[in-house]
Amino acid sequence: MNIQLPKLRKISAKNNRKKILLLSDDLKFHSGIATVSRELIIGTASKYDWVQLAAAMKHPDHAKRVDLSDGVNKEAGIEDSYVIQYCHTGYGNPDVLRELIQLESPDLILMITDPRFFGFVFQMEHEIRTHYKIPIAYLNIWDQCAPFPYWNSSFYAACDLLMAINKGTKVANQEVLRHFGYKCSDIDKTDLREGTLLSYVPHGSTQKYYYKQTPNSPDWAEYQRFKTEFQKTHDVDFVVLFNNRNIRRKQPGDVILAFKRFCDKLPKEKAKRCALFMKTSVMDENGTDLISVKKAICPNYKVIFNDELVGVNILNWFYNLADVVFYMSSAEGFGLAANEGLMCGTMLLAPVTGGLQDQMRFEDENGGWLEFSKDFTSNHRGKYQNHGEWAVPIWPKARQLQGSIPTPYIFDDVSDAEDAANQLLKIYELGKDERDRRGLEGQKWVLGTESGMNAQAMTDKFAKCVDELFKTWHPPTKYELIKTEPFKQIEDNGIQW
């Protein structure tokens, strides 16, 4: 790896904290994984020391060692954090991981993102857990609970702690492990500590940066100037915000089509005062050419593009400016923009899929927050209709079984642009005061104790899980006798018809 070492810095001898080696997107960057990595580190820097294998596709600082301790100290309001990055193009390989273990002597290896990027870690799990005596934790997500991803069984079994970002993922973790005879324990529901520990740890944005603008806000005057200038420049008073990547599963073309059909349903003078604000790249090889889509599909209505790299304070203004955050994803593990919008008191319009349905807070027969199980893996058919006032659901019209060699099967939930347009019209007809009221109900919920969908709750739950792992984990034996048995036929794949 040829790591460039800087001058040594003095570390307090009083620091007896456990050290976590994190494999994820570089926390200095702006992907959803990078954002979550940053929140976890800042939120727990007083409790753990952190080392990150900071990944990027073509990292500009490849092989450099970066000390972020001073910056984290300032952000977290502490004095003795230890946050070191080893920048790398890609998520690493066995030699890089061994080198980092030798250099930093971590007490835990933590992974965040798609399991296919960490195949080398899973293949090394016996060496990591028995030779180095380091447990493995994985903050993991699966866009669809069912069909259960049985091909992930060896990945899940290689982990000592699985923290699921959405409720369906936790069910998938449990059912896949149990099918192949691996022991697992839901630490949210039982005192047993057998096999892999499971827990639900949803993402959460920070109230420090995402909040409802009021006259008491520190940047209220600047926001008012921004809002006035935006409305004057574009002559609008109803704004639909799309803040996602321009990639196929986010369906940006359908977003434009749905906005067009929504405007068609309004009188011309009112339609002229509506805008679709797309915070995304206008052209991406993983998505499409949105300028061409706009010209052909929506030539007569206002679609505003912003592909600039902006600070979180500007993103906060975007969410506050918007009347609704709009998703049409065919698969969505969580939906970080939805959470950021709710933190700002902005309503959500989205398909009932993946982790987005968690954020809608569908209710069961007793008014409780809907839970999933192996017998009920998704609410996409609308079995349960009651949900949080802040959310307006789009019920998928169809499901497509997609697949590839590394990911043989997964459902895409296909929503209809006409249905989305009708739901958007309902939000428009609520009026601004009612939209604001409902949005604030969403803000209250994500900041409350039930959802766990704010940065403080996320980091607290994460620390609770990690501490439980440290307290109960023992290195496995170097050798294990396994009785071979015929392949167990899959009888229940979790699919609901």
Short mmCIF file of C-alpha atoms in Angstrom, two decimals:
data_model
loop_
_atom_site.label_atom_id
_atom_site.label_comp_id
_atom_site.label_asym_id
_atom_site.label_seq_id
_atom_site.Cartn_x
_atom_site.Cartn_y
_atom_site.Cartn_z
CA MET A 1 0.00 0.00 0.00
CA ASN A 2 3.04 2.28 0.58
CA ILE A 3 1.29 4.46 3.18
CA GLN A 4 2.78 7.91 3.70
CA LEU A 5 3.24 8.42 7.43
CA PRO A 6 3.11 11.96 8.88
CA LYS A 7 4.85 13.23 11.98
CA LEU A 8 3.81 11.45 15.17
CA ARG A 9 1.33 13.24 17.41
CA LYS A 10 1.06 12.88 21.17
CA ILE A 11 -1.85 10.75 22.39
CA SER A 12 -3.13 10.93 25.94
CA ALA A 13 -2.09 7.95 28.07
CA LYS A 14 -5.53 8.04 29.72
CA ASN A 15 -7.22 6.88 26.55
CA ASN A 16 -8.30 3.28 27.05
CA ARG A 17 -10.99 3.38 24.41
CA LYS A 18 -11.68 0.51 22.04
CA LYS A 19 -10.58 1.15 18.47
CA ILE A 20 -12.83 0.54 15.46
CA LEU A 21 -11.51 0.02 11.94
CA LEU A 22 -14.19 1.26 9.54
CA LEU A 23 -14.34 0.16 5.90
CA SER A 24 -16.61 2.56 4.00
CA ASP A 25 -16.79 5.61 1.73
CA ASP A 26 -14.41 8.42 2.70
CA LEU A 27 -16.26 10.41 5.36
CA LYS A 28 -15.02 13.67 3.79
CA PHE A 29 -17.09 12.97 0.68
CA HIS A 30 -20.83 13.31 0.09
CA SER A 31 -22.35 9.88 -0.62
CA GLY A 32 -25.02 8.54 1.71
CA ILE A 33 -22.54 6.00 3.12
CA ALA A 34 -19.97 8.77 3.70
CA THR A 35 -22.61 10.86 5.50
CA VAL A 36 -23.58 8.01 7.83
CA SER A 37 -19.91 7.18 8.46
CA ARG A 38 -19.28 10.78 9.41
CA GLU A 39 -22.22 10.92 11.82
CA LEU A 40 -21.20 7.67 13.52
CA ILE A 41 -17.63 8.81 14.01
CA ILE A 42 -18.48 12.30 15.25
CA GLY A 43 -21.21 10.96 17.50
CA THR A 44 -19.00 8.34 19.17
CA ALA A 45 -15.52 9.89 18.99
CA SER A 46 -15.59 10.43 22.76
CA LYS A 47 -16.27 6.71 23.28
CA TYR A 48 -14.20 4.94 20.60
CA ASP A 49 -11.03 5.58 18.63
CA TRP A 50 -11.59 5.39 14.88
CA VAL A 51 -9.52 4.35 11.90
CA GLN A 52 -11.08 4.46 8.44
CA LEU A 53 -10.05 2.73 5.26
CA ALA A 54 -11.45 5.70 3.35
CA ALA A 55 -12.64 4.41 -0.02
CA ALA A 56 -13.40 6.19 -3.29
CA MET A 57 -13.57 5.03 -6.89
CA LYS A 58 -10.48 7.03 -7.88
CA HIS A 59 -9.28 8.48 -4.61
CA PRO A 60 -7.30 11.71 -5.15
CA ASP A 61 -5.30 11.00 -1.97
CA HIS A 62 -4.74 7.29 -2.54
CA ALA A 63 -2.23 5.76 -0.05
CA LYS A 64 -2.10 8.87 2.13
CA ARG A 65 -2.66 8.84 5.88
CA VAL A 66 -4.87 11.71 7.06
CA ASP A 67 -5.37 12.75 10.69
CA LEU A 68 -8.87 14.19 11.18
CA SER A 69 -8.70 14.28 14.99
CA ASP A 70 -8.55 18.08 15.35
CA GLY A 71 -11.50 18.58 13.02
CA VAL A 72 -13.57 15.93 14.81
CA ASN A 73 -12.65 17.46 18.17
CA LYS A 74 -14.04 20.78 17.02
CA GLU A 75 -17.18 19.23 15.54
CA ALA A 76 -17.88 16.96 18.51
CA GLY A 77 -16.87 19.45 21.20
CA ILE A 78 -14.21 17.20 22.72
CA GLU A 79 -10.43 17.35 23.06
CA ASP A 80 -8.95 13.88 22.64
CA SER A 81 -10.47 12.11 19.64
CA TYR A 82 -8.40 9.73 17.55
CA VAL A 83 -9.67 9.67 13.96
CA ILE A 84 -7.22 8.50 11.30
CA GLN A 85 -7.89 7.83 7.62
CA TYR A 86 -5.97 5.65 5.20
CA CYS A 87 -7.20 6.78 1.79
CA HIS A 88 -7.64 4.11 -0.85
CA THR A 89 -9.01 3.61 -4.34
CA GLY A 90 -11.61 0.92 -3.77
CA TYR A 91 -12.56 -0.83 -0.55
CA GLY A 92 -9.24 -2.60 -0.07
CA ASN A 93 -7.86 -6.12 -0.35
CA PRO A 94 -6.40 -8.73 2.04
CA ASP A 95 -2.90 -7.23 2.05
CA VAL A 96 -4.18 -3.73 2.82
CA LEU A 97 -6.40 -5.02 5.61
CA ARG A 98 -3.55 -7.01 7.18
CA GLU A 99 -1.31 -3.95 7.01
CA LEU A 100 -3.90 -1.78 8.74
CA ILE A 101 -4.43 -4.39 11.45
CA GLN A 102 -0.68 -4.46 12.10
CA LEU A 103 -0.42 -0.65 12.12
CA GLU A 104 -3.48 0.18 14.20
CA SER A 105 -4.39 -2.95 16.25
CA PRO A 106 -8.16 -2.41 16.04
CA ASP A 107 -10.61 -4.06 18.45
CA LEU A 108 -13.42 -4.27 15.86
CA ILE A 109 -13.78 -4.25 12.09
CA LEU A 110 -16.93 -2.45 10.90
CA MET A 111 -18.24 -2.41 7.33
CA ILE A 112 -20.86 -0.18 5.74
CA THR A 113 -22.20 -0.60 2.16
CA ASP A 114 -23.10 -3.40 -0.27
CA PRO A 115 -21.65 -6.83 0.72
CA ARG A 116 -20.24 -7.45 -2.75
CA PHE A 117 -17.52 -4.87 -2.03
CA PHE A 118 -16.31 -6.80 1.02
CA GLY A 119 -15.90 -10.29 -0.38
CA PHE A 120 -12.25 -10.32 0.64
CA VAL A 121 -13.18 -9.56 4.27
CA PHE A 122 -15.70 -12.38 4.40
CA GLN A 123 -13.13 -14.76 2.90
CA MET A 124 -10.68 -13.73 5.62
CA GLU A 125 -13.16 -13.99 8.48
CA HIS A 126 -11.51 -17.09 10.05
CA GLU A 127 -8.11 -15.39 10.03
CA ILE A 128 -9.55 -12.14 11.40
CA ARG A 129 -11.56 -13.73 14.19
CA THR A 130 -9.23 -16.53 15.30
CA HIS A 131 -5.68 -15.33 14.50
CA TYR A 132 -6.13 -11.59 15.10
CA LYS A 133 -9.01 -12.14 17.56
CA ILE A 134 -11.05 -9.27 16.13
CA PRO A 135 -14.87 -9.45 15.82
CA ILE A 136 -16.61 -8.28 12.64
CA ALA A 137 -19.65 -5.97 12.55
CA TYR A 138 -21.69 -4.93 9.54
CA LEU A 139 -24.14 -2.00 9.28
CA ASN A 140 -26.04 -3.58 6.42
CA ILE A 141 -29.03 -2.98 4.19
CA TRP A 142 -31.07 -4.84 1.62
CA ASP A 143 -33.45 -2.92 -0.61
CA GLN A 144 -36.09 -5.65 -0.48
CA CYS A 145 -36.69 -8.06 2.38
CA ALA A 146 -37.97 -10.81 0.08
CA PRO A 147 -37.14 -12.94 -1.75
CA PHE A 148 -34.70 -13.60 1.08
CA PRO A 149 -31.12 -13.19 -0.26
CA TYR A 150 -29.94 -16.71 0.52
CA TRP A 151 -26.72 -16.24 -1.45
CA ASN A 152 -25.67 -13.75 1.25
CA SER A 153 -25.63 -16.49 3.91
CA SER A 154 -21.84 -16.84 4.07
CA PHE A 155 -21.51 -13.04 4.28
CA TYR A 156 -23.97 -12.76 7.16
CA ALA A 157 -22.47 -15.77 8.96
CA ALA A 158 -19.01 -14.16 8.78
CA CYS A 159 -20.26 -11.33 11.00
CA ASP A 160 -20.56 -11.24 14.77
CA LEU A 161 -22.94 -8.25 14.74
CA LEU A 162 -25.43 -7.35 12.00
CA MET A 163 -27.09 -3.94 12.39
CA ALA A 164 -29.96 -3.55 9.91
CA ILE A 165 -30.71 -0.11 8.49
CA ASN A 166 -34.33 -0.94 7.68
CA LYS A 167 -36.79 -3.30 9.32
CA GLY A 168 -37.00 -5.66 6.36
CA THR A 169 -33.25 -6.16 6.31
CA LYS A 170 -33.31 -7.42 9.89
CA VAL A 171 -35.88 -10.05 8.91
CA ALA A 172 -33.77 -11.04 5.88
CA ASN A 173 -30.65 -11.36 8.07
CA GLN A 174 -32.48 -13.59 10.51
CA GLU A 175 -34.21 -15.84 7.99
CA VAL A 176 -31.12 -16.40 5.85
CA LEU A 177 -28.98 -17.33 8.85
CA ARG A 178 -31.62 -19.63 10.31
CA HIS A 179 -32.24 -21.41 7.02
CA PHE A 180 -28.62 -22.55 6.87
CA GLY A 181 -28.51 -23.50 10.54
CA TYR A 182 -26.51 -20.55 11.86
CA LYS A 183 -27.33 -19.28 15.32
CA CYS A 184 -28.46 -15.67 15.71
CA SER A 185 -29.98 -13.55 18.47
CA ASP A 186 -32.16 -10.47 18.21
CA ILE A 187 -30.62 -8.32 20.94
CA ASP A 188 -33.64 -5.99 20.81
CA LYS A 189 -35.98 -8.78 21.91
CA THR A 190 -34.06 -11.46 23.83
CA ASP A 191 -31.38 -11.85 26.46
CA LEU A 192 -29.81 -14.71 24.54
CA ARG A 193 -26.41 -14.00 23.02
CA GLU A 194 -25.98 -16.95 20.67
CA GLY A 195 -24.22 -16.69 17.33
CA THR A 196 -24.58 -13.50 15.31
CA LEU A 197 -26.15 -10.55 17.15
CA LEU A 198 -28.95 -8.77 15.26
CA SER A 199 -30.40 -5.30 15.76
CA TYR A 200 -32.31 -2.54 13.96
CA VAL A 201 -30.22 0.64 13.63
CA PRO A 202 -31.81 3.07 11.13
CA HIS A 203 -29.99 6.05 9.68
CA GLY A 204 -30.44 9.42 11.30
CA SER A 205 -29.52 12.95 10.21
CA THR A 206 -28.19 15.59 12.56
CA GLN A 207 -30.35 18.41 13.85
CA LYS A 208 -27.25 20.59 13.86
CA TYR A 209 -27.47 20.95 10.08
CA TYR A 210 -31.01 19.87 9.15
CA TYR A 211 -33.73 21.86 10.90
CA LYS A 212 -36.86 23.89 10.26
CA GLN A 213 -36.05 27.51 9.48
CA THR A 214 -37.66 29.93 11.97
CA PRO A 215 -36.91 33.53 13.00
CA ASN A 216 -34.79 32.02 15.79
CA SER A 217 -32.57 30.08 13.37
CA PRO A 218 -28.95 31.33 13.25
CA ASP A 219 -29.10 31.76 9.46
CA TRP A 220 -32.69 33.01 9.20
CA ALA A 221 -31.79 36.29 7.47
CA GLU A 222 -29.55 34.58 4.90
CA TYR A 223 -32.23 31.94 4.24
CA GLN A 224 -34.89 34.61 3.71
CA ARG A 225 -32.69 36.35 1.16
CA PHE A 226 -32.06 33.03 -0.61
CA LYS A 227 -35.76 32.14 -0.63
CA THR A 228 -36.81 35.56 -1.92
CA GLU A 229 -34.22 35.48 -4.69
CA PHE A 230 -35.21 31.92 -5.71
CA GLN A 231 -38.91 32.76 -5.86
CA LYS A 232 -38.25 36.00 -7.71
CA THR A 233 -35.91 34.38 -10.24
CA HIS A 234 -38.17 31.44 -10.99
CA ASP A 235 -41.57 33.00 -10.18
CA VAL A 236 -42.79 29.97 -8.21
CA ASP A 237 -44.61 29.32 -4.95
CA PHE A 238 -44.80 25.47 -4.97
CA VAL A 239 -41.53 23.50 -5.11
CA VAL A 240 -41.07 19.74 -5.49
CA LEU A 241 -37.57 18.61 -4.49
CA PHE A 242 -35.74 15.60 -5.94
CA ASN A 243 -32.37 15.16 -4.19
CA ASN A 244 -30.90 11.91 -5.44
CA ARG A 245 -28.35 10.50 -7.82
CA ASN A 246 -29.20 10.35 -11.50
CA ILE A 247 -29.25 6.54 -11.67
CA ARG A 248 -31.78 4.12 -13.03
CA ARG A 249 -33.30 2.82 -9.77
CA LYS A 250 -34.03 6.41 -8.64
CA GLN A 251 -36.24 6.77 -11.76
CA PRO A 252 -35.46 10.47 -12.45
CA GLY A 253 -37.23 10.28 -15.81
CA ASP A 254 -40.44 9.13 -14.12
CA VAL A 255 -40.06 11.99 -11.64
CA ILE A 256 -40.11 14.48 -14.54
CA LEU A 257 -42.99 12.65 -16.21
CA ALA A 258 -45.04 12.64 -12.99
CA PHE A 259 -44.40 16.35 -12.46
CA LYS A 260 -45.53 17.05 -16.02
CA ARG A 261 -48.78 15.12 -15.51
CA PHE A 262 -49.34 16.94 -12.19
CA CYS A 263 -48.98 20.32 -13.91
CA ASP A 264 -51.36 19.21 -16.65
CA LYS A 265 -54.06 18.82 -14.01
CA LEU A 266 -53.73 22.45 -12.86
CA PRO A 267 -55.00 25.65 -14.44
CA LYS A 268 -52.23 27.11 -16.60
CA GLU A 269 -51.62 30.10 -14.36
CA LYS A 270 -51.17 27.87 -11.30
CA ALA A 271 -48.99 25.38 -13.19
CA LYS A 272 -46.65 28.21 -14.14
CA ARG A 273 -45.97 28.81 -10.47
CA CYS A 274 -44.88 25.25 -9.74
CA ALA A 275 -41.34 23.93 -10.12
CA LEU A 276 -39.54 20.61 -9.95
CA PHE A 277 -36.15 21.27 -8.34
CA MET A 278 -33.73 18.43 -9.19
CA LYS A 279 -30.57 18.38 -7.05
CA THR A 280 -28.66 15.88 -9.16
CA SER A 281 -26.23 15.52 -12.04
CA VAL A 282 -27.95 16.39 -15.31
CA MET A 283 -26.11 13.61 -17.13
CA ASP A 284 -24.81 10.30 -15.75
CA GLU A 285 -23.82 7.12 -17.54
CA ASN A 286 -25.61 5.16 -14.79
CA GLY A 287 -28.77 7.17 -15.40
CA THR A 288 -29.78 9.36 -18.30
CA ASP A 289 -29.55 12.77 -19.98
CA LEU A 290 -32.07 14.76 -17.95
CA ILE A 291 -31.85 17.86 -20.14
CA SER A 292 -33.07 15.81 -23.09
CA VAL A 293 -35.80 14.27 -20.94
CA LYS A 294 -36.96 17.70 -19.84
CA LYS A 295 -37.01 19.09 -23.38
CA ALA A 296 -39.00 16.16 -24.77
CA ILE A 297 -41.26 15.23 -21.85
CA CYS A 298 -41.79 18.46 -19.93
CA PRO A 299 -41.03 21.40 -22.25
CA ASN A 300 -43.75 23.73 -20.96
CA TYR A 301 -43.19 23.51 -17.19
CA LYS A 302 -40.40 24.55 -14.85
CA VAL A 303 -37.72 21.96 -14.11
CA ILE A 304 -34.75 23.49 -12.31
CA PHE A 305 -31.44 21.61 -12.15
CA ASN A 306 -28.67 22.04 -9.61
CA ASP A 307 -25.62 19.79 -9.94
CA GLU A 308 -23.27 21.92 -7.86
CA LEU A 309 -21.45 20.65 -4.80
CA VAL A 310 -23.05 22.71 -2.03
CA GLY A 311 -22.57 22.83 1.73
CA VAL A 312 -25.02 21.34 4.21
CA ASN A 313 -26.29 24.82 5.07
CA ILE A 314 -27.44 25.26 1.47
CA LEU A 315 -29.00 21.78 1.46
CA ASN A 316 -30.91 22.78 4.57
CA TRP A 317 -32.25 25.78 2.65
CA PHE A 318 -33.27 23.53 -0.25
CA TYR A 319 -35.30 21.29 2.07
CA ASN A 320 -36.92 24.28 3.76
CA LEU A 321 -37.72 25.86 0.43
CA ALA A 322 -39.44 22.69 -0.79
CA ASP A 323 -43.08 21.83 -0.18
CA VAL A 324 -42.40 18.10 -0.56
CA VAL A 325 -39.46 15.71 -1.04
CA PHE A 326 -40.27 13.42 -3.97
CA TYR A 327 -39.07 9.84 -4.57
CA MET A 328 -40.03 7.39 -7.30
CA SER A 329 -37.30 4.80 -6.64
CA SER A 330 -37.93 1.23 -7.72
CA ALA A 331 -35.68 0.05 -4.87
CA GLU A 332 -34.58 2.11 -1.88
CA GLY A 333 -32.87 0.71 1.20
CA PHE A 334 -33.50 3.79 3.33
CA GLY A 335 -33.74 7.14 1.54
CA LEU A 336 -31.45 9.60 3.31
CA ALA A 337 -32.94 12.65 1.55
CA ALA A 338 -36.36 11.67 2.92
CA ASN A 339 -34.93 11.69 6.43
CA GLU A 340 -33.13 15.00 5.92
CA GLY A 341 -36.34 16.52 4.58
CA LEU A 342 -38.34 15.31 7.58
CA MET A 343 -35.71 16.79 9.89
CA CYS A 344 -36.51 20.11 8.18
CA GLY A 345 -40.27 19.62 8.52
CA THR A 346 -40.88 18.87 4.83
CA MET A 347 -43.48 16.34 3.69
CA LEU A 348 -42.58 13.10 1.87
CA LEU A 349 -44.05 11.63 -1.32
CA ALA A 350 -42.58 8.20 -2.06
CA PRO A 351 -43.29 4.62 -3.17
CA VAL A 352 -44.04 1.99 -0.55
CA THR A 353 -40.75 0.13 -0.93
CA GLY A 354 -37.72 -0.83 1.15
CA GLY A 355 -36.80 1.56 3.95
CA LEU A 356 -39.02 4.36 2.67
CA GLN A 357 -42.02 2.57 4.16
CA ASP A 358 -40.28 2.63 7.55
CA GLN A 359 -40.14 6.44 7.32
CA MET A 360 -43.87 6.61 6.50
CA ARG A 361 -44.66 4.91 9.83
CA PHE A 362 -47.41 2.56 8.71
CA GLU A 363 -49.57 1.44 11.63
CA ASP A 364 -50.64 -2.07 12.59
CA GLU A 365 -54.09 -3.03 13.91
CA ASN A 366 -53.26 -1.55 17.33
CA GLY A 367 -51.86 1.75 16.08
CA GLY A 368 -48.25 0.66 16.66
CA TRP A 369 -45.41 1.14 14.21
CA LEU A 370 -45.67 -1.68 11.70
CA GLU A 371 -43.24 -4.59 12.12
CA PHE A 372 -42.21 -7.12 9.46
CA SER A 373 -41.71 -10.86 9.78
CA LYS A 374 -41.02 -13.88 7.59
CA ASP A 375 -44.77 -14.06 6.95
CA PHE A 376 -45.21 -10.35 6.24
CA THR A 377 -42.21 -8.87 4.47
CA SER A 378 -43.59 -5.70 2.85
CA ASN A 379 -46.64 -3.44 2.85
CA HIS A 380 -46.46 -2.72 -0.89
CA ARG A 381 -49.92 -4.26 -1.43
CA GLY A 382 -51.47 -1.80 1.01
CA LYS A 383 -52.62 -4.26 3.67
CA TYR A 384 -52.10 -1.46 6.18
CA GLN A 385 -53.30 1.96 5.06
CA ASN A 386 -52.82 4.23 8.08
CA HIS A 387 -49.52 6.10 8.20
CA GLY A 388 -47.88 9.27 9.47
CA GLU A 389 -49.54 12.50 8.35
CA TRP A 390 -46.26 13.70 6.87
CA ALA A 391 -46.18 10.94 4.26
CA VAL A 392 -48.15 10.41 1.06
CA PRO A 393 -47.57 6.90 -0.34
CA ILE A 394 -47.39 5.78 -3.95
CA TRP A 395 -48.57 2.19 -4.17
CA PRO A 396 -46.43 0.19 -6.65
CA LYS A 397 -48.33 -1.05 -9.70
CA ALA A 398 -46.06 -4.04 -10.35
CA ARG A 399 -42.97 -5.86 -9.15
CA GLN A 400 -40.18 -6.98 -11.46
CA LEU A 401 -37.74 -9.69 -10.47
CA GLN A 402 -34.37 -8.28 -11.51
CA GLY A 403 -31.02 -10.00 -11.20
CA SER A 404 -27.35 -10.30 -12.08
CA ILE A 405 -24.61 -12.85 -11.49
CA PRO A 406 -23.55 -11.48 -8.07
CA THR A 407 -27.15 -10.57 -7.14
CA PRO A 408 -29.30 -13.33 -8.71
CA TYR A 409 -32.69 -11.94 -7.72
CA ILE A 410 -34.24 -8.85 -6.18
CA PHE A 411 -37.57 -7.14 -6.67
CA ASP A 412 -38.00 -3.74 -8.28
CA ASP A 413 -41.21 -2.01 -7.19
CA VAL A 414 -42.60 -0.24 -10.24
CA SER A 415 -44.69 2.86 -9.59
CA ASP A 416 -46.88 4.58 -12.15
CA ALA A 417 -46.16 8.23 -12.98
CA GLU A 418 -49.89 8.97 -13.22
CA ASP A 419 -50.44 7.67 -9.67
CA ALA A 420 -47.55 9.82 -8.46
CA ALA A 421 -49.02 12.86 -10.23
CA ASN A 422 -52.39 12.32 -8.53
CA GLN A 423 -50.72 12.07 -5.12
CA LEU A 424 -48.68 15.18 -5.83
CA LEU A 425 -51.92 17.00 -6.63
CA LYS A 426 -53.33 15.96 -3.24
CA ILE A 427 -50.30 17.49 -1.53
CA TYR A 428 -50.68 20.69 -3.58
CA GLU A 429 -54.36 20.99 -2.65
CA LEU A 430 -53.60 20.73 1.08
CA GLY A 431 -52.34 24.32 1.03
CA LYS A 432 -49.13 25.62 2.54
CA ASP A 433 -50.31 25.85 6.16
CA GLU A 434 -51.48 22.24 6.21
CA ARG A 435 -48.32 21.04 4.45
CA ASP A 436 -46.24 22.83 7.07
CA ARG A 437 -48.27 21.34 9.91
CA ARG A 438 -47.89 17.81 8.57
CA GLY A 439 -44.21 18.31 7.90
CA LEU A 440 -43.67 19.39 11.50
CA GLU A 441 -45.42 16.21 12.66
CA GLY A 442 -42.82 14.30 10.66
CA GLN A 443 -40.02 16.32 12.23
CA LYS A 444 -41.41 15.60 15.69
CA TRP A 445 -41.45 11.88 14.94
CA VAL A 446 -37.92 11.57 13.58
CA LEU A 447 -36.64 13.55 16.57
CA GLY A 448 -38.65 11.40 18.99
CA THR A 449 -37.72 8.18 20.76
CA GLU A 450 -39.81 5.78 18.67
CA SER A 451 -38.22 6.22 15.25
CA GLY A 452 -34.53 6.37 16.17
CA MET A 453 -34.06 8.30 12.91
CA ASN A 454 -31.87 11.14 14.10
CA ALA A 455 -28.10 11.25 14.50
CA GLN A 456 -28.13 11.12 18.30
CA ALA A 457 -30.47 8.12 18.40
CA MET A 458 -28.51 6.35 15.66
CA THR A 459 -25.17 6.75 17.41
CA ASP A 460 -26.63 5.79 20.79
CA LYS A 461 -28.13 2.60 19.35
CA PHE A 462 -24.93 1.83 17.47
CA ALA A 463 -22.84 2.21 20.63
CA LYS A 464 -25.26 0.04 22.60
CA CYS A 465 -24.91 -2.76 20.03
CA VAL A 466 -21.13 -2.50 19.82
CA ASP A 467 -20.74 -2.46 23.60
CA GLU A 468 -22.93 -5.56 23.82
CA LEU A 469 -20.69 -7.26 21.27
CA PHE A 470 -17.52 -6.34 23.17
CA LYS A 471 -19.10 -7.62 26.40
CA THR A 472 -20.21 -11.02 25.09
CA TRP A 473 -17.90 -11.92 22.17
CA HIS A 474 -15.28 -14.66 22.38
CA PRO A 475 -12.95 -15.67 19.54
CA PRO A 476 -14.13 -18.86 17.84
CA THR A 477 -12.04 -22.00 18.05
CA LYS A 478 -9.39 -22.41 15.38
CA TYR A 479 -10.91 -25.67 14.22
CA GLU A 480 -14.50 -26.81 14.04
CA LEU A 481 -16.01 -30.14 13.04
CA ILE A 482 -18.99 -29.66 10.74
CA LYS A 483 -21.38 -32.44 9.89
CA THR A 484 -22.18 -32.24 6.19
CA GLU A 485 -25.82 -32.58 5.29
CA PRO A 486 -27.83 -32.53 2.05
CA PHE A 487 -28.79 -29.11 0.73
CA LYS A 488 -31.86 -27.85 2.55
CA GLN A 489 -34.65 -27.16 0.12
CA ILE A 490 -35.96 -23.60 0.22
CA GLU A 491 -39.61 -23.83 1.19
CA ASP A 492 -40.40 -20.21 2.06
CA ASN A 493 -38.73 -17.36 0.18
CA GLY A 494 -40.80 -14.66 1.87
CA ILE A 495 -42.54 -13.49 -1.30
CA GLN A 496 -46.04 -12.04 -0.80
CA TRP A 497 -48.52 -12.26 -3.64
#
